[in-house]
Amino acid sequence: MKTTVEISDALLREARRLARSEGTTLRALVEEGLRSVLARRAEKEGYTLPDASVGGQGLQPRLRDASWEDVRALAYGDRL
């Protein structure tokens, strides 16, 4: 697909020099650059943890209204 992109003169000269020295085309450099930027940004989107939930109905009825401190005390006992 053809498109028009405005590039600063200095950047275009440098890109053309690099393309010549590497025996490639300006088009190939532009495509490589775009792929690189897209891949880098895709990595930054973050990581979603896999679902590791287990079956069950949540907290036991006696703990449904308990504070976090109460739940933690039952879980860790005297190790706190």
Short mmCIF file of the N, C-alpha and C atoms (twelve columns), coordinates in Angstrom:
data_MODEL
# 
_entry.id   MODEL 
# 
loop_
_atom_site.group_PDB 
_atom_site.id 
_atom_site.type_symbol 
_atom_site.label_atom_id 
_atom_site.label_alt_id 
_atom_site.label_comp_id 
_atom_site.label_asym_id 
_atom_site.label_seq_id 
_atom_site.Cartn_x 
_atom_site.Cartn_y 
_atom_site.Cartn_z 
_atom_site.pdbx_PDB_model_num 
ATOM 1   N N  . MET A 1  0.842   -1.165  0.000  1 
ATOM 2   C CA . MET A 1  0.000   0.000   0.000  1 
ATOM 3   C C  . MET A 1  0.892   1.234   0.000  1 
ATOM 4   N N  . LYS A 2  0.514   2.199   -0.767 1 
ATOM 5   C CA . LYS A 2  1.287   3.437   -0.813 1 
ATOM 6   C C  . LYS A 2  0.671   4.450   0.128  1 
ATOM 7   N N  . THR A 3  1.549   5.235   0.753  1 
ATOM 8   C CA . THR A 3  1.106   6.320   1.624  1 
ATOM 9   C C  . THR A 3  2.157   7.414   1.593  1 
ATOM 10  N N  . THR A 4  1.810   8.559   2.092  1 
ATOM 11  C CA . THR A 4  2.750   9.673   2.135  1 
ATOM 12  C C  . THR A 4  3.042   9.996   3.589  1 
ATOM 13  N N  . VAL A 5  4.322   10.142  3.907  1 
ATOM 14  C CA . VAL A 5  4.744   10.465  5.264  1 
ATOM 15  C C  . VAL A 5  5.733   11.612  5.178  1 
ATOM 16  N N  . GLU A 6  5.545   12.608  6.037  1 
ATOM 17  C CA . GLU A 6  6.501   13.714  6.076  1 
ATOM 18  C C  . GLU A 6  7.594   13.372  7.083  1 
ATOM 19  N N  . ILE A 7  8.841   13.433  6.622  1 
ATOM 20  C CA . ILE A 7  10.007  13.115  7.446  1 
ATOM 21  C C  . ILE A 7  10.968  14.289  7.343  1 
ATOM 22  N N  . SER A 8  11.612  14.614  8.442  1 
ATOM 23  C CA . SER A 8  12.564  15.730  8.391  1 
ATOM 24  C C  . SER A 8  13.674  15.399  7.387  1 
ATOM 25  N N  . ASP A 9  14.203  16.442  6.776  1 
ATOM 26  C CA . ASP A 9  15.245  16.258  5.766  1 
ATOM 27  C C  . ASP A 9  16.461  15.529  6.336  1 
ATOM 28  N N  . ALA A 10 16.877  15.922  7.538  1 
ATOM 29  C CA . ALA A 10 18.066  15.306  8.139  1 
ATOM 30  C C  . ALA A 10 17.837  13.814  8.397  1 
ATOM 31  N N  . LEU A 11 16.661  13.470  8.907  1 
ATOM 32  C CA . LEU A 11 16.360  12.066  9.179  1 
ATOM 33  C C  . LEU A 11 16.287  11.268  7.884  1 
ATOM 34  N N  . LEU A 12 15.706  11.838  6.864  1 
ATOM 35  C CA . LEU A 12 15.618  11.159  5.572  1 
ATOM 36  C C  . LEU A 12 17.005  10.926  4.978  1 
ATOM 37  N N  . ARG A 13 17.877  11.946  5.044  1 
ATOM 38  C CA . ARG A 13 19.250  11.765  4.527  1 
ATOM 39  C C  . ARG A 13 19.963  10.649  5.285  1 
ATOM 40  N N  . GLU A 14 19.839  10.662  6.591  1 
ATOM 41  C CA . GLU A 14 20.510  9.626   7.391  1 
ATOM 42  C C  . GLU A 14 19.959  8.241   7.062  1 
ATOM 43  N N  . ALA A 15 18.648  8.133   6.921  1 
ATOM 44  C CA . ALA A 15 18.034  6.846   6.603  1 
ATOM 45  C C  . ALA A 15 18.467  6.362   5.217  1 
ATOM 46  N N  . ARG A 16 18.545  7.254   4.260  1 
ATOM 47  C CA . ARG A 16 18.989  6.866   2.915  1 
ATOM 48  C C  . ARG A 16 20.437  6.393   2.934  1 
ATOM 49  N N  . ARG A 17 21.289  7.106   3.700  1 
ATOM 50  C CA . ARG A 17 22.691  6.682   3.821  1 
ATOM 51  C C  . ARG A 17 22.783  5.278   4.418  1 
ATOM 52  N N  . LEU A 18 22.022  5.060   5.473  1 
ATOM 53  C CA . LEU A 18 22.043  3.747   6.125  1 
ATOM 54  C C  . LEU A 18 21.541  2.671   5.173  1 
ATOM 55  N N  . ALA A 19 20.469  2.951   4.463  1 
ATOM 56  C CA . ALA A 19 19.928  1.971   3.515  1 
ATOM 57  C C  . ALA A 19 20.965  1.616   2.452  1 
ATOM 58  N N  . ARG A 20 21.648  2.636   1.917  1 
ATOM 59  C CA . ARG A 20 22.697  2.374   0.919  1 
ATOM 60  C C  . ARG A 20 23.812  1.528   1.508  1 
ATOM 61  N N  . SER A 21 24.257  1.894   2.714  1 
ATOM 62  C CA . SER A 21 25.396  1.172   3.302  1 
ATOM 63  C C  . SER A 21 25.039  -0.268  3.655  1 
ATOM 64  N N  . GLU A 22 23.770  -0.523  3.926  1 
ATOM 65  C CA . GLU A 22 23.344  -1.889  4.262  1 
ATOM 66  C C  . GLU A 22 22.806  -2.643  3.059  1 
ATOM 67  N N  . GLY A 23 22.765  -1.974  1.924  1 
ATOM 68  C CA . GLY A 23 22.281  -2.635  0.712  1 
ATOM 69  C C  . GLY A 23 20.794  -2.958  0.783  1 
ATOM 70  N N  . THR A 24 20.036  -2.078  1.386  1 
ATOM 71  C CA . THR A 24 18.596  -2.293  1.497  1 
ATOM 72  C C  . THR A 24 17.876  -1.057  0.982  1 
ATOM 73  N N  . THR A 25 16.588  -1.014  1.172  1 
ATOM 74  C CA . THR A 25 15.805  0.124   0.685  1 
ATOM 75  C C  . THR A 25 15.291  0.956   1.851  1 
ATOM 76  N N  . LEU A 26 14.930  2.179   1.540  1 
ATOM 77  C CA . LEU A 26 14.319  3.053   2.535  1 
ATOM 78  C C  . LEU A 26 13.019  2.426   3.029  1 
ATOM 79  N N  . ARG A 27 12.283  1.849   2.117  1 
ATOM 80  C CA . ARG A 27 11.028  1.179   2.483  1 
ATOM 81  C C  . ARG A 27 11.273  0.089   3.519  1 
ATOM 82  N N  . ALA A 28 12.312  -0.723  3.299  1 
ATOM 83  C CA . ALA A 28 12.612  -1.805  4.246  1 
ATOM 84  C C  . ALA A 28 12.973  -1.240  5.617  1 
ATOM 85  N N  . LEU A 29 13.730  -0.147  5.643  1 
ATOM 86  C CA . LEU A 29 14.084  0.482   6.927  1 
ATOM 87  C C  . LEU A 29 12.851  1.010   7.644  1 
ATOM 88  N N  . VAL A 30 11.964  1.659   6.902  1 
ATOM 89  C CA . VAL A 30 10.740  2.201   7.503  1 
ATOM 90  C C  . VAL A 30 9.882   1.069   8.065  1 
ATOM 91  N N  . GLU A 31 9.730   -0.004  7.297  1 
ATOM 92  C CA . GLU A 31 8.936   -1.138  7.767  1 
ATOM 93  C C  . GLU A 31 9.572   -1.775  9.005  1 
ATOM 94  N N  . GLU A 32 10.893  -1.914  8.997  1 
ATOM 95  C CA . GLU A 32 11.585  -2.480  10.156 1 
ATOM 96  C C  . GLU A 32 11.378  -1.594  11.390 1 
ATOM 97  N N  . GLY A 33 11.483  -0.288  11.195 1 
ATOM 98  C CA . GLY A 33 11.282  0.635   12.302 1 
ATOM 99  C C  . GLY A 33 9.875   0.566   12.865 1 
ATOM 100 N N  . LEU A 34 8.888   0.535   11.993 1 
ATOM 101 C CA . LEU A 34 7.499   0.444   12.447 1 
ATOM 102 C C  . LEU A 34 7.243   -0.858  13.194 1 
ATOM 103 N N  . ARG A 35 7.771   -1.958  12.659 1 
ATOM 104 C CA . ARG A 35 7.604   -3.251  13.349 1 
ATOM 105 C C  . ARG A 35 8.237   -3.213  14.737 1 
ATOM 106 N N  . SER A 36 9.401   -2.607  14.822 1 
ATOM 107 C CA . SER A 36 10.107  -2.515  16.099 1 
ATOM 108 C C  . SER A 36 9.305   -1.705  17.118 1 
ATOM 109 N N  . VAL A 37 8.792   -0.574  16.706 1 
ATOM 110 C CA . VAL A 37 8.006   0.270   17.605 1 
ATOM 111 C C  . VAL A 37 6.727   -0.446  18.032 1 
ATOM 112 N N  . LEU A 38 6.049   -1.069  17.100 1 
ATOM 113 C CA . LEU A 38 4.815   -1.776  17.429 1 
ATOM 114 C C  . LEU A 38 5.064   -2.925  18.404 1 
ATOM 115 N N  . ALA A 39 6.135   -3.666  18.201 1 
ATOM 116 C CA . ALA A 39 6.460   -4.775  19.102 1 
ATOM 117 C C  . ALA A 39 6.808   -4.264  20.497 1 
ATOM 118 N N  . ARG A 40 7.585   -3.196  20.559 1 
ATOM 119 C CA . ARG A 40 7.986   -2.630  21.841 1 
ATOM 120 C C  . ARG A 40 6.769   -2.128  22.617 1 
ATOM 121 N N  . ARG A 41 5.857   -1.489  21.931 1 
ATOM 122 C CA . ARG A 41 4.659   -0.971  22.601 1 
ATOM 123 C C  . ARG A 41 3.718   -2.085  23.009 1 
ATOM 124 N N  . ALA A 42 3.676   -3.150  22.244 1 
ATOM 125 C CA . ALA A 42 2.824   -4.286  22.607 1 
ATOM 126 C C  . ALA A 42 3.320   -4.921  23.900 1 
ATOM 127 N N  . GLU A 43 4.635   -4.935  24.096 1 
ATOM 128 C CA . GLU A 43 5.206   -5.491  25.330 1 
ATOM 129 C C  . GLU A 43 4.818   -4.664  26.538 1 
ATOM 130 N N  . LYS A 44 4.634   -3.364  26.348 1 
ATOM 131 C CA . LYS A 44 4.331   -2.468  27.457 1 
ATOM 132 C C  . LYS A 44 2.869   -2.528  27.887 1 
ATOM 133 N N  . GLU A 45 2.053   -3.246  27.152 1 
ATOM 134 C CA . GLU A 45 0.638   -3.291  27.476 1 
ATOM 135 C C  . GLU A 45 0.367   -3.974  28.804 1 
ATOM 136 N N  . GLY A 46 1.334   -4.667  29.314 1 
ATOM 137 C CA . GLY A 46 1.147   -5.286  30.616 1 
ATOM 138 C C  . GLY A 46 0.907   -6.776  30.519 1 
ATOM 139 N N  . TYR A 47 0.887   -7.368  31.654 1 
ATOM 140 C CA . TYR A 47 0.742   -8.803  31.749 1 
ATOM 141 C C  . TYR A 47 -0.531  -9.108  32.532 1 
ATOM 142 N N  . THR A 48 -1.334  -10.006 32.037 1 
ATOM 143 C CA . THR A 48 -2.532  -10.433 32.742 1 
ATOM 144 C C  . THR A 48 -2.260  -11.794 33.354 1 
ATOM 145 N N  . LEU A 49 -2.421  -11.863 34.657 1 
ATOM 146 C CA . LEU A 49 -2.209  -13.136 35.341 1 
ATOM 147 C C  . LEU A 49 -3.235  -14.160 34.874 1 
ATOM 148 N N  . PRO A 50 -2.819  -15.399 34.726 1 
ATOM 149 C CA . PRO A 50 -3.788  -16.431 34.369 1 
ATOM 150 C C  . PRO A 50 -4.740  -16.670 35.549 1 
ATOM 151 N N  . ASP A 51 -5.935  -17.107 35.248 1 
ATOM 152 C CA . ASP A 51 -6.921  -17.384 36.291 1 
ATOM 153 C C  . ASP A 51 -6.479  -18.604 37.083 1 
ATOM 154 N N  . ALA A 52 -6.197  -18.413 38.348 1 
ATOM 155 C CA . ALA A 52 -5.766  -19.517 39.206 1 
ATOM 156 C C  . ALA A 52 -6.760  -19.718 40.346 1 
ATOM 157 N N  . SER A 53 -7.995  -19.285 40.104 1 
ATOM 158 C CA . SER A 53 -9.002  -19.415 41.158 1 
ATOM 159 C C  . SER A 53 -9.356  -20.881 41.367 1 
ATOM 160 N N  . VAL A 54 -9.882  -21.150 42.528 1 
ATOM 161 C CA . VAL A 54 -10.273 -22.513 42.886 1 
ATOM 162 C C  . VAL A 54 -11.773 -22.535 43.149 1 
ATOM 163 N N  . GLY A 55 -12.331 -23.729 43.128 1 
ATOM 164 C CA . GLY A 55 -13.759 -23.859 43.389 1 
ATOM 165 C C  . GLY A 55 -14.075 -23.534 44.841 1 
ATOM 166 N N  . GLY A 56 -15.311 -23.388 45.141 1 
ATOM 167 C CA . GLY A 56 -15.728 -23.124 46.514 1 
ATOM 168 C C  . GLY A 56 -16.741 -22.008 46.560 1 
ATOM 169 N N  . GLN A 57 -17.157 -21.688 47.749 1 
ATOM 170 C CA . GLN A 57 -18.184 -20.671 47.933 1 
ATOM 171 C C  . GLN A 57 -17.652 -19.455 48.680 1 
ATOM 172 N N  . GLY A 58 -16.358 -19.242 48.642 1 
ATOM 173 C CA . GLY A 58 -15.788 -18.096 49.328 1 
ATOM 174 C C  . GLY A 58 -15.480 -18.418 50.776 1 
ATOM 175 N N  . LEU A 59 -15.511 -17.400 51.598 1 
ATOM 176 C CA . LEU A 59 -15.211 -17.599 53.013 1 
ATOM 177 C C  . LEU A 59 -16.264 -18.460 53.692 1 
ATOM 178 N N  . GLN A 60 -15.847 -19.144 54.741 1 
ATOM 179 C CA . GLN A 60 -16.784 -19.910 55.539 1 
ATOM 180 C C  . GLN A 60 -17.778 -18.938 56.170 1 
ATOM 181 N N  . PRO A 61 -19.006 -19.382 56.394 1 
ATOM 182 C CA . PRO A 61 -20.027 -18.481 56.929 1 
ATOM 183 C C  . PRO A 61 -19.585 -17.732 58.185 1 
ATOM 184 N N  . ARG A 62 -18.835 -18.365 59.074 1 
ATOM 185 C CA . ARG A 62 -18.428 -17.698 60.317 1 
ATOM 186 C C  . ARG A 62 -17.419 -16.578 60.067 1 
ATOM 187 N N  . LEU A 63 -16.815 -16.543 58.874 1 
ATOM 188 C CA . LEU A 63 -15.820 -15.512 58.575 1 
ATOM 189 C C  . LEU A 63 -16.326 -14.443 57.607 1 
ATOM 190 N N  . ARG A 64 -17.546 -14.552 57.132 1 
ATOM 191 C CA . ARG A 64 -18.044 -13.612 56.117 1 
ATOM 192 C C  . ARG A 64 -17.985 -12.157 56.581 1 
ATOM 193 N N  . ASP A 65 -18.225 -11.897 57.843 1 
ATOM 194 C CA . ASP A 65 -18.205 -10.524 58.357 1 
ATOM 195 C C  . ASP A 65 -16.943 -10.224 59.160 1 
ATOM 196 N N  . ALA A 66 -15.971 -11.131 59.120 1 
ATOM 197 C CA . ALA A 66 -14.739 -10.940 59.892 1 
ATOM 198 C C  . ALA A 66 -13.851 -9.885  59.244 1 
ATOM 199 N N  . SER A 67 -13.052 -9.221  60.040 1 
ATOM 200 C CA . SER A 67 -12.091 -8.253  59.523 1 
ATOM 201 C C  . SER A 67 -10.908 -9.000  58.911 1 
ATOM 202 N N  . TRP A 68 -10.107 -8.282  58.131 1 
ATOM 203 C CA . TRP A 68 -8.917  -8.889  57.541 1 
ATOM 204 C C  . TRP A 68 -7.970  -9.363  58.639 1 
ATOM 205 N N  . GLU A 69 -7.873  -8.597  59.713 1 
ATOM 206 C CA . GLU A 69 -6.996  -8.985  60.825 1 
ATOM 207 C C  . GLU A 69 -7.427  -10.322 61.410 1 
ATOM 208 N N  . ASP A 70 -8.746  -10.547 61.543 1 
ATOM 209 C CA . ASP A 70 -9.241  -11.824 62.071 1 
ATOM 210 C C  . ASP A 70 -8.920  -12.978 61.119 1 
ATOM 211 N N  . VAL A 71 -9.126  -12.756 59.829 1 
ATOM 212 C CA . VAL A 71 -8.841  -13.798 58.838 1 
ATOM 213 C C  . VAL A 71 -7.339  -14.113 58.834 1 
ATOM 214 N N  . ARG A 72 -6.516  -13.080 58.866 1 
ATOM 215 C CA . ARG A 72 -5.062  -13.272 58.870 1 
ATOM 216 C C  . ARG A 72 -4.612  -13.996 60.126 1 
ATOM 217 N N  . ALA A 73 -5.183  -13.659 61.259 1 
ATOM 218 C CA . ALA A 73 -4.820  -14.334 62.515 1 
ATOM 219 C C  . ALA A 73 -5.156  -15.809 62.445 1 
ATOM 220 N N  . LEU A 74 -6.296  -16.158 61.838 1 
ATOM 221 C CA . LEU A 74 -6.644  -17.584 61.708 1 
ATOM 222 C C  . LEU A 74 -5.695  -18.284 60.731 1 
ATOM 223 N N  . ALA A 75 -5.292  -17.585 59.676 1 
ATOM 224 C CA . ALA A 75 -4.433  -18.205 58.664 1 
ATOM 225 C C  . ALA A 75 -3.016  -18.414 59.173 1 
ATOM 226 N N  . TYR A 76 -2.497  -17.430 59.906 1 
ATOM 227 C CA . TYR A 76 -1.096  -17.488 60.322 1 
ATOM 228 C C  . TYR A 76 -0.894  -17.911 61.769 1 
ATOM 229 N N  . GLY A 77 -1.943  -17.854 62.565 1 
ATOM 230 C CA . GLY A 77 -1.835  -18.274 63.959 1 
ATOM 231 C C  . GLY A 77 -0.744  -17.528 64.691 1 
ATOM 232 N N  . ASP A 78 0.116   -18.260 65.371 1 
ATOM 233 C CA . ASP A 78 1.167   -17.630 66.186 1 
ATOM 234 C C  . ASP A 78 2.396   -17.262 65.368 1 
ATOM 235 N N  . ARG A 79 2.345   -17.404 64.037 1 
ATOM 236 C CA . ARG A 79 3.484   -17.028 63.195 1 
ATOM 237 C C  . ARG A 79 3.515   -15.540 62.876 1 
ATOM 238 N N  . LEU A 80 2.546   -14.784 63.376 1 
ATOM 239 C CA . LEU A 80 2.521   -13.338 63.083 1 
ATOM 240 C C  . LEU A 80 3.551   -12.605 63.880 1 
# 
